Short mmCIF file of C-alpha atoms in Angstrom, two decimals:
data_model
loop_
_atom_site.label_atom_id
_atom_site.label_comp_id
_atom_site.label_asym_id
_atom_site.label_seq_id
_atom_site.Cartn_x
_atom_site.Cartn_y
_atom_site.Cartn_z
CA MET M 29 169.58 96.80 156.35
CA VAL M 30 169.89 96.39 152.26
CA ARG M 31 167.50 94.41 150.70
CA CYS M 32 168.26 92.35 147.61
CA CYS M 33 165.68 91.47 145.62
CA ARG M 34 165.82 89.13 142.79
CA PRO M 35 165.10 90.66 139.32
CA ARG M 36 161.72 89.42 137.43
CA ALA M 37 162.16 87.31 134.72
CA ASN M 38 160.64 88.75 131.30
CA PRO M 39 158.00 86.77 129.97
CA THR M 40 158.43 85.64 126.05
CA VAL M 41 155.60 87.73 125.23
CA PRO M 42 154.15 90.46 127.24
CA ARG M 43 150.25 90.30 128.74
CA HIS M 44 149.19 93.60 127.49
CA ASP M 45 150.24 92.52 124.15
CA LEU M 46 147.72 90.53 122.83
CA ARG M 47 147.46 91.17 119.02
CA LYS M 48 151.47 88.84 119.39
CA VAL M 49 149.67 85.90 120.79
CA ARG M 50 147.37 83.65 118.45
CA VAL M 51 145.89 80.26 119.57
CA HIS M 52 145.86 77.43 116.76
CA VAL M 53 142.84 74.82 118.02
CA GLN M 54 142.61 72.39 115.58
CA ARG M 55 139.44 70.13 116.18
CA PRO M 56 139.87 65.98 116.36
CA ARG M 57 138.31 64.47 113.12
CA GLY M 58 137.05 61.78 114.77
CA GLY M 59 133.86 61.51 117.30
CA GLY M 60 135.14 61.88 120.47
CA GLY M 61 135.55 64.57 122.07
CA GLY M 62 138.83 64.01 123.58
CA ARG M 63 142.94 64.34 121.69
CA GLY M 64 144.38 61.02 120.29
CA PRO M 65 147.63 59.91 121.09
CA GLY M 66 148.81 61.73 117.57
CA ASP M 67 146.86 64.87 118.09
CA GLN M 68 148.67 68.17 118.64
CA PRO M 69 147.95 70.47 121.77
CA PRO M 70 147.25 74.20 120.92
CA ARG M 71 149.97 76.18 120.05
CA LEU M 72 151.07 79.27 120.83
CA GLU M 73 152.94 81.35 118.07
CA GLY M 74 154.80 84.47 119.34
CA PRO M 75 156.56 86.88 117.73
CA GLY M 76 159.54 86.28 115.92
CA PRO M 77 163.17 87.94 116.11
CA GLY M 78 162.02 90.78 114.53
CA GLY M 79 158.64 91.55 116.17
CA LEU M 80 155.63 90.29 114.35
CA SER M 81 155.67 87.52 111.60
CA ARG M 82 154.83 88.27 107.94
CA ARG M 83 151.98 86.26 107.86
CA ALA M 84 150.87 88.21 111.10
CA ARG M 85 151.25 91.99 110.15
CA PHE M 86 149.41 91.72 106.91
CA ARG M 87 146.64 89.61 108.33
CA LEU M 88 143.43 91.50 109.57
CA HIS M 89 143.18 90.43 113.63
CA PHE M 90 139.24 90.48 114.47
CA PRO M 91 137.98 90.01 117.99
CA GLN M 92 136.51 86.26 117.08
CA LEU M 93 136.36 84.95 120.50
CA ALA M 94 134.23 88.20 121.36
CA LEU M 95 132.57 87.85 118.68
CA ARG M 96 131.41 84.58 118.76
CA ARG M 97 130.33 85.06 122.18
CA ARG M 98 127.86 87.74 121.51
CA LEU M 99 126.50 85.97 118.55
CA GLY M 100 125.81 83.40 120.86
CA GLN M 101 123.95 85.28 122.83
CA LEU M 102 121.56 86.11 120.23
CA SER M 103 120.85 82.81 119.43
CA CYS M 104 119.50 82.30 122.95
CA MET M 105 117.08 85.66 122.12
CA SER M 106 113.51 85.52 121.05
CA ARG M 107 113.03 85.92 117.86
CA PRO M 108 111.32 89.37 117.72
CA ALA M 109 114.14 90.61 119.68
CA LEU M 110 116.80 88.59 117.61
CA LYS M 111 115.03 90.38 114.56
CA LEU M 112 115.45 93.65 116.21
CA ARG M 113 119.28 93.13 117.22
CA SER M 114 120.02 91.40 113.77
CA TRP M 115 118.56 94.71 111.82
CA PRO M 116 121.27 97.08 112.34
CA LEU M 117 124.20 94.82 111.48
CA THR M 118 121.76 93.50 108.37
CA VAL M 119 121.06 96.95 107.25
CA LEU M 120 124.73 98.12 107.66
CA TYR M 121 126.10 94.85 105.81
CA TYR M 122 123.83 95.88 102.67
CA LEU M 123 124.57 99.71 102.58
CA LEU M 124 128.26 100.00 103.70
CA PRO M 125 130.74 100.13 100.65
CA PHE M 126 133.55 97.76 100.29
CA GLY M 127 132.59 94.71 102.27
CA ALA M 128 133.23 96.65 105.42
CA LEU M 129 131.46 94.08 107.60
CA ARG M 130 132.41 90.85 105.42
CA PRO M 131 134.61 89.94 108.61
CA LEU M 132 131.94 89.22 110.36
CA SER M 133 130.92 86.11 108.11
CA ARG M 134 134.12 84.51 109.43
CA VAL M 135 132.80 84.21 113.20
CA GLY M 136 129.53 82.69 112.26
CA TRP M 137 127.35 85.62 111.44
CA ARG M 138 124.96 85.70 108.42
CA PRO M 139 123.23 88.95 107.36
CA VAL M 140 119.25 88.46 106.72
CA SER M 141 118.50 88.01 103.59
CA ARG M 142 117.90 90.99 101.21
CA VAL M 143 113.96 89.30 100.73
CA ALA M 144 113.86 88.64 104.28
CA LEU M 145 114.44 92.08 105.45
CA TYR M 146 111.86 93.77 102.89
CA LYS M 147 109.37 91.56 104.33
CA SER M 148 109.76 92.74 107.72
CA VAL M 149 109.03 95.86 106.61
CA PRO M 150 105.24 96.89 108.14
CA THR M 151 103.86 97.82 104.69
CA ARG M 152 100.53 97.07 105.81
CA LEU M 153 101.10 99.82 108.60
CA LEU M 154 103.00 102.07 106.11
CA SER M 155 99.90 102.13 103.43
CA ARG M 156 97.36 102.89 105.88
CA ALA M 157 99.47 105.97 107.32
CA TRP M 158 99.30 106.89 103.31
CA GLY M 159 95.80 106.26 103.21
CA ARG M 160 95.12 108.69 105.69
CA LEU M 161 97.62 111.46 104.29
CA ASN M 162 95.92 111.22 101.42
CA GLN M 163 92.37 111.96 102.67
CA VAL M 164 93.56 115.27 104.28
CA GLU M 165 92.33 118.40 102.49
CA LEU M 166 94.70 120.26 100.88
CA PRO M 167 94.89 124.26 101.43
CA HIS M 168 93.78 125.72 97.48
CA TRP M 169 96.79 127.40 96.96
CA LEU M 170 99.11 124.15 97.77
CA ARG M 171 97.36 121.98 95.58
CA ARG M 172 98.67 123.04 92.10
CA PRO M 173 102.32 122.82 93.07
CA VAL M 174 101.71 119.10 94.87
CA TYR M 175 99.87 117.78 91.86
CA SER M 176 101.94 119.46 89.62
CA LEU M 177 105.01 117.82 91.03
CA TYR M 178 103.38 114.28 90.77
CA ILE M 179 102.07 114.91 87.26
CA TRP M 180 105.92 115.66 86.36
CA THR M 181 107.60 113.11 88.52
CA PHE M 182 104.85 109.92 87.10
CA GLY M 183 104.53 111.19 83.41
CA VAL M 184 100.45 111.62 84.14
CA ASN M 185 98.55 113.10 80.98
CA MET M 186 96.24 115.31 82.07
CA LYS M 187 94.45 116.31 78.64
CA GLU M 188 92.89 112.67 79.28
CA ALA M 189 90.92 113.65 83.00
CA ALA M 190 87.20 114.72 82.85
CA VAL M 191 88.43 117.77 84.69
CA GLU M 192 91.59 119.38 84.28
CA ASP M 193 91.60 122.19 86.77
CA LEU M 194 93.66 120.98 89.73
CA HIS M 195 92.11 122.95 92.18
CA HIS M 196 89.31 120.55 91.19
CA TYR M 197 90.83 117.86 93.63
CA ARG M 198 90.55 118.58 97.20
CA ASN M 199 93.17 115.65 98.30
CA LEU M 200 95.55 113.06 97.04
CA SER M 201 93.32 110.57 96.99
CA GLU M 202 90.84 112.62 94.39
CA PHE M 203 93.41 112.84 92.23
CA PHE M 204 94.64 109.19 92.20
CA ARG M 205 90.90 108.85 91.38
CA ARG M 206 90.25 111.21 88.67
CA LYS M 207 87.72 110.07 85.78
CA LEU M 208 88.79 109.80 82.11
CA LYS M 209 87.05 111.89 79.35
CA PRO M 210 84.52 109.26 77.46
CA GLN M 211 86.46 109.87 74.02
CA ALA M 212 89.82 108.97 75.85
CA ARG M 213 89.16 105.44 76.13
CA PRO M 214 87.76 103.63 73.01
CA VAL M 215 86.42 100.30 73.85
CA CYS M 216 87.25 97.99 70.90
CA GLY M 217 84.38 96.14 70.00
CA LEU M 218 85.88 93.35 67.45
CA HIS M 219 87.78 91.38 69.93
CA SER M 220 86.46 89.12 72.72
CA VAL M 221 88.77 90.40 75.72
CA ILE M 222 90.03 94.24 76.31
CA SER M 223 92.53 95.47 78.61
CA PRO M 224 90.77 96.41 82.02
CA SER M 225 93.18 99.28 82.65
CA ASP M 226 96.03 101.13 81.70
CA GLY M 227 99.28 99.65 82.77
CA LYS M 228 102.07 97.59 81.18
CA ILE M 229 101.91 93.81 80.21
CA LEU M 230 104.30 91.61 82.27
CA ASN M 231 103.30 88.44 81.23
CA PHE M 232 100.60 86.27 79.10
CA GLY M 233 99.97 82.99 77.67
CA GLN M 234 98.68 79.36 78.33
CA VAL M 235 98.57 78.24 82.02
CA LYS M 236 101.02 75.34 81.81
CA ASN M 237 101.71 72.82 84.91
CA CYS M 238 99.27 74.79 87.12
CA GLU M 239 102.09 77.44 87.15
CA VAL M 240 101.45 81.39 86.24
CA GLU M 241 104.65 83.58 85.45
CA GLN M 242 104.10 86.90 87.00
CA VAL M 243 107.36 87.85 85.40
CA LYS M 244 109.61 85.79 82.61
CA GLY M 245 111.03 82.60 84.76
CA VAL M 246 109.58 83.72 87.99
CA THR M 247 106.15 81.86 88.40
CA TYR M 248 103.73 80.72 91.10
CA SER M 249 101.16 78.17 92.05
CA LEU M 250 97.83 78.68 90.36
CA GLU M 251 95.88 76.98 93.84
CA SER M 252 97.22 78.94 95.74
CA PHE M 253 96.56 82.34 94.22
CA LEU M 254 93.38 81.38 93.61
CA GLY M 255 92.99 79.31 96.68
CA PRO M 256 90.81 75.99 97.43
CA ARG M 257 87.19 75.54 97.30
CA THR M 258 84.81 75.94 100.50
CA SER M 259 81.95 73.24 101.40
CA THR M 260 79.59 76.06 99.23
CA ASP M 261 78.50 74.36 95.98
CA ASP M 262 78.18 77.50 94.06
CA LEU M 263 81.77 78.78 94.40
CA PRO M 264 83.24 78.02 90.70
CA PHE M 265 86.79 77.02 92.44
CA PRO M 266 87.44 73.26 92.36
CA PRO M 267 88.76 70.94 95.43
CA ALA M 268 92.14 71.12 96.81
CA THR M 269 93.35 68.16 94.30
CA PRO M 270 96.91 67.78 92.45
CA CYS M 271 97.89 70.06 89.99
CA GLY M 272 96.34 68.21 86.84
CA SER M 273 92.88 67.83 88.61
CA PHE M 274 92.90 71.64 89.81
CA ARG M 275 93.17 72.31 85.80
CA ASN M 276 91.03 70.48 84.88
CA GLN M 277 88.00 71.19 86.82
CA LEU M 278 88.78 74.77 86.08
CA VAL M 279 88.55 73.84 82.38
CA THR M 280 84.90 73.26 82.12
CA ARG M 281 84.15 72.50 78.27
CA GLU M 282 86.53 70.02 76.34
CA GLY M 283 88.90 71.24 73.99
CA ASN M 284 89.44 74.47 75.99
CA GLU M 285 92.60 75.40 77.71
CA LEU M 286 93.53 78.54 80.42
CA TYR M 287 94.95 81.42 79.77
CA HIS M 288 96.54 84.42 81.50
CA CYS M 289 97.60 87.99 81.47
CA VAL M 290 99.51 89.98 84.00
CA ILE M 291 99.17 93.58 84.00
CA TYR M 292 101.02 96.11 86.24
CA LEU M 293 99.52 99.51 86.71
CA ALA M 294 102.36 102.35 87.58
CA PRO M 295 101.79 105.24 89.34
CA GLY M 296 100.99 107.78 86.79
CA ASP M 297 98.47 105.59 84.90
CA TYR M 298 94.69 105.77 85.25
CA HIS M 299 93.93 104.14 88.43
CA CYS M 300 90.66 102.41 87.66
CA PHE M 301 89.55 98.84 86.04
CA HIS M 302 86.68 97.73 84.05
CA SER M 303 84.98 94.57 83.05
CA PRO M 304 87.51 93.25 80.43
CA THR M 305 84.44 91.37 78.34
CA ASP M 306 80.47 90.31 78.96
CA TRP M 307 80.50 88.13 81.86
CA THR M 308 78.89 87.23 85.07
CA VAL M 309 80.27 87.87 88.82
CA SER M 310 79.18 84.89 90.82
CA HIS M 311 82.13 85.04 93.87
CA ARG M 312 84.31 86.74 95.52
CA ARG M 313 87.37 85.58 97.16
CA HIS M 314 89.49 88.49 99.75
CA PHE M 315 93.00 87.36 100.82
CA PRO M 316 94.30 89.59 103.44
CA GLY M 317 98.10 89.91 102.91
CA SER M 318 101.40 91.68 102.84
CA LEU M 319 101.63 94.48 100.61
CA MET M 320 105.10 94.66 99.05
CA SER M 321 105.61 96.83 96.00
CA VAL M 322 104.55 94.67 92.77
CA ASN M 323 107.14 96.80 90.15
CA PRO M 324 108.38 94.76 87.95
CA GLY M 325 111.83 94.55 89.43
CA MET M 326 110.26 93.08 92.86
CA ALA M 327 108.44 90.83 90.68
CA ARG M 328 111.50 89.05 89.44
CA TRP M 329 113.37 89.19 93.22
CA ILE M 330 110.70 87.59 95.11
CA LYS M 331 108.68 84.03 93.87
CA GLU M 332 105.10 84.12 94.51
CA LEU M 333 104.71 87.77 95.49
CA PHE M 334 101.05 87.65 94.45
CA CYS M 335 100.49 84.83 96.55
CA HIS M 336 101.90 86.70 99.65
CA ASN M 337 100.38 90.16 98.90
CA GLU M 338 96.76 91.34 99.66
CA ARG M 339 94.66 90.70 96.61
CA VAL M 340 90.76 90.20 95.53
CA VAL M 341 89.60 87.30 93.53
CA LEU M 342 86.75 87.66 91.75
CA THR M 343 85.30 84.77 89.91
CA GLY M 344 82.30 83.60 86.92
CA ASP M 345 81.83 82.53 83.57
CA TRP M 346 81.69 84.10 80.33
CA LYS M 347 80.60 82.59 76.92
CA HIS M 348 83.69 80.46 76.93
CA GLY M 349 83.50 78.94 80.40
CA PHE M 350 85.87 80.12 83.63
CA PHE M 351 86.49 83.69 84.07
CA SER M 352 88.62 85.64 86.59
CA LEU M 353 89.82 89.08 87.66
CA THR M 354 92.21 89.49 90.69
CA ALA M 355 93.20 92.82 91.97
CA VAL M 356 96.36 92.45 93.67
CA GLY M 357 97.14 95.34 96.29
CA ALA M 358 100.98 96.80 96.74
CA THR M 359 102.74 99.37 98.84
CA ASN M 360 100.43 102.30 99.81
CA VAL M 361 97.79 100.56 97.98
CA GLY M 362 96.41 98.78 100.58
CA SER M 363 92.72 100.37 99.63
CA ILE M 364 91.04 98.06 96.75
CA ARG M 365 87.43 98.93 95.98
CA ILE M 366 84.86 96.99 93.95
CA TYR M 367 81.80 99.16 93.16
CA PHE M 368 78.96 96.55 93.33
CA ASP M 369 80.88 94.93 96.70
CA ARG M 370 79.90 97.26 99.60
CA ASP M 371 80.78 94.31 102.06
CA LEU M 372 84.38 94.67 100.95
CA HIS M 373 86.94 96.12 103.40
CA THR M 374 90.73 95.84 102.38
CA ASN M 375 94.04 96.45 104.68
CA SER M 376 92.50 96.01 107.94
CA PRO M 377 94.75 95.93 110.82
CA ARG M 378 94.29 93.03 112.13
CA TYR M 379 94.46 89.56 110.00
CA SER M 380 95.37 85.58 110.21
CA LYS M 381 98.27 84.91 107.47
CA GLY M 382 97.18 82.57 104.80
CA SER M 383 92.93 83.22 105.79
CA TYR M 384 90.62 84.49 103.23
CA ASN M 385 86.77 85.80 103.23
CA ASP M 386 84.58 84.24 100.66
CA PHE M 387 81.39 85.99 99.56
CA SER M 388 78.64 84.89 97.12
CA PHE M 389 76.72 86.87 95.16
CA VAL M 390 74.39 84.00 93.89
CA THR M 391 70.93 84.10 96.48
CA HIS M 392 68.32 82.90 96.19
CA THR M 393 66.71 85.60 94.44
CA ASN M 394 69.45 86.20 92.07
CA LYS M 395 70.53 82.77 90.86
CA GLU M 396 73.15 84.08 88.32
CA GLY M 397 75.41 86.91 90.05
CA ILE M 398 76.60 90.17 88.60
CA PRO M 399 75.84 90.70 85.21
CA MET M 400 79.11 92.98 83.76
CA ARG M 401 79.27 94.38 80.16
CA LYS M 402 82.82 94.81 78.53
CA GLY M 403 83.95 98.31 79.22
CA GLU M 404 82.06 98.65 82.58
CA HIS M 405 83.30 100.34 85.83
CA LEU M 406 84.58 97.44 87.93
CA GLY M 407 86.50 99.08 90.56
CA GLU M 408 89.51 101.08 91.80
CA PHE M 409 93.02 101.56 93.54
CA ASN M 410 94.81 104.14 95.15
CA LEU M 411 98.36 104.50 93.60
CA GLY M 412 99.28 101.69 91.40
CA SER M 413 98.90 97.76 91.42
CA THR M 414 98.72 94.85 89.24
CA ILE M 415 95.44 92.80 87.63
CA VAL M 416 95.65 89.28 86.70
CA LEU M 417 93.17 87.71 84.43
CA ILE M 418 92.84 83.78 84.15
CA PHE M 419 90.14 82.66 82.31
CA GLU M 420 89.03 79.26 79.93
CA ALA M 421 88.94 79.96 76.07
CA PRO M 422 89.40 77.63 72.96
CA LYS M 423 92.65 76.58 72.06
CA ASP M 424 92.43 79.18 68.80
CA PHE M 425 92.70 82.14 71.22
CA ASN M 426 95.48 84.39 70.25
CA PHE M 427 97.10 87.29 72.41
CA LYS M 428 97.58 90.40 70.72
CA LEU M 429 100.40 91.32 72.74
CA LYS M 430 103.77 91.69 73.17
CA ALA M 431 105.45 91.49 76.78
CA GLY M 432 106.54 94.49 78.22
CA GLN M 433 104.35 97.32 75.75
CA LYS M 434 102.15 99.65 77.28
CA ILE M 435 98.75 99.49 76.99
CA ARG M 436 95.10 101.45 77.86
CA PHE M 437 91.87 100.13 79.13
CA GLY M 438 89.96 99.33 75.86
CA GLU M 439 92.74 98.23 74.01
CA ALA M 440 92.36 94.96 72.41
CA LEU M 441 94.61 92.02 74.74
CA GLY M 442 93.08 88.72 72.42
CA SER M 443 90.43 87.31 70.32
CA LEU M 444 89.67 83.73 68.67
#
């Protein structure tokens, strides 16, 4: 018996060659979901007589349907899981050359912004780990090589140090907080305000529209930086009011203006800071927060950087009215120490975002606060950071500075 089999008809396009089939779906412009009488149904394009068409040969075919399905699954995930899943792609997106992952944007994926990616880095945890490492005592034979490498990297001038012998410093923390020789930083007595620390002048000038410049062209809110007033009457903060009222209540004397000065401390600078003038400290406000880098490049990149970072705001009065000094923390600089404030503890493991802690130095026994003399030791950092001065002064106050210049503790900032 002979069985005759009818040959199967070859389809126009083989099933296994999916690259040669493209589906073009035109979404209707109207509000309805169905097709109108004039709409065209999905169109299949097959290969021409010579195989693939010219357009198909030179087009990058990406598995769009599969990617859309996978990316659609990401939107159903919780926010922590979504961040975890999107981080690897985002890091590769910014690191790989020639836009290797740019086709992903065609299927609806958007990388996390550089700012958001950087804010997601656990800088507080890294800073606490760095602080623990700084406390580890180094072997005697290892101190000179380690400190010499740091001196060479950041250009530290050890001739100004009170103790030049590198073997004297038991750990990195002691080396960072080294003291200077008394004659290394003479305090200028002719000018009313001096630099509280070594560093670089990022910005200075008059406060306008309740906005303070952290670098040229990048500002932050004065009220966000100093914080609102609490219910205590002896705090020198105004209540939460519009911009004009906030500034007017900081300026306590008629004819005065508000001025600001931002000083950036590099890792190689002297890390202690001093009193910039004769004044009385009446209040301390501690803002727990992030510990992002405060170098000038990062300050241009992230708006209101100083409002996000952990900081300690000291406020009080001087001979012309309101005066404040703020020590801003940074990456690996979670430890901010104020010598006369033993209750201050920075870079704690847990904190509430946007919270702050107040402490008043005005008591029943001390109704004036903590008097500080010009040049007196005030506090210290554990690497490099930023000092922000905001103070009230007459309109004829003049800064003796240039933006970007290097300055040392004791040199003049400005005078009347």
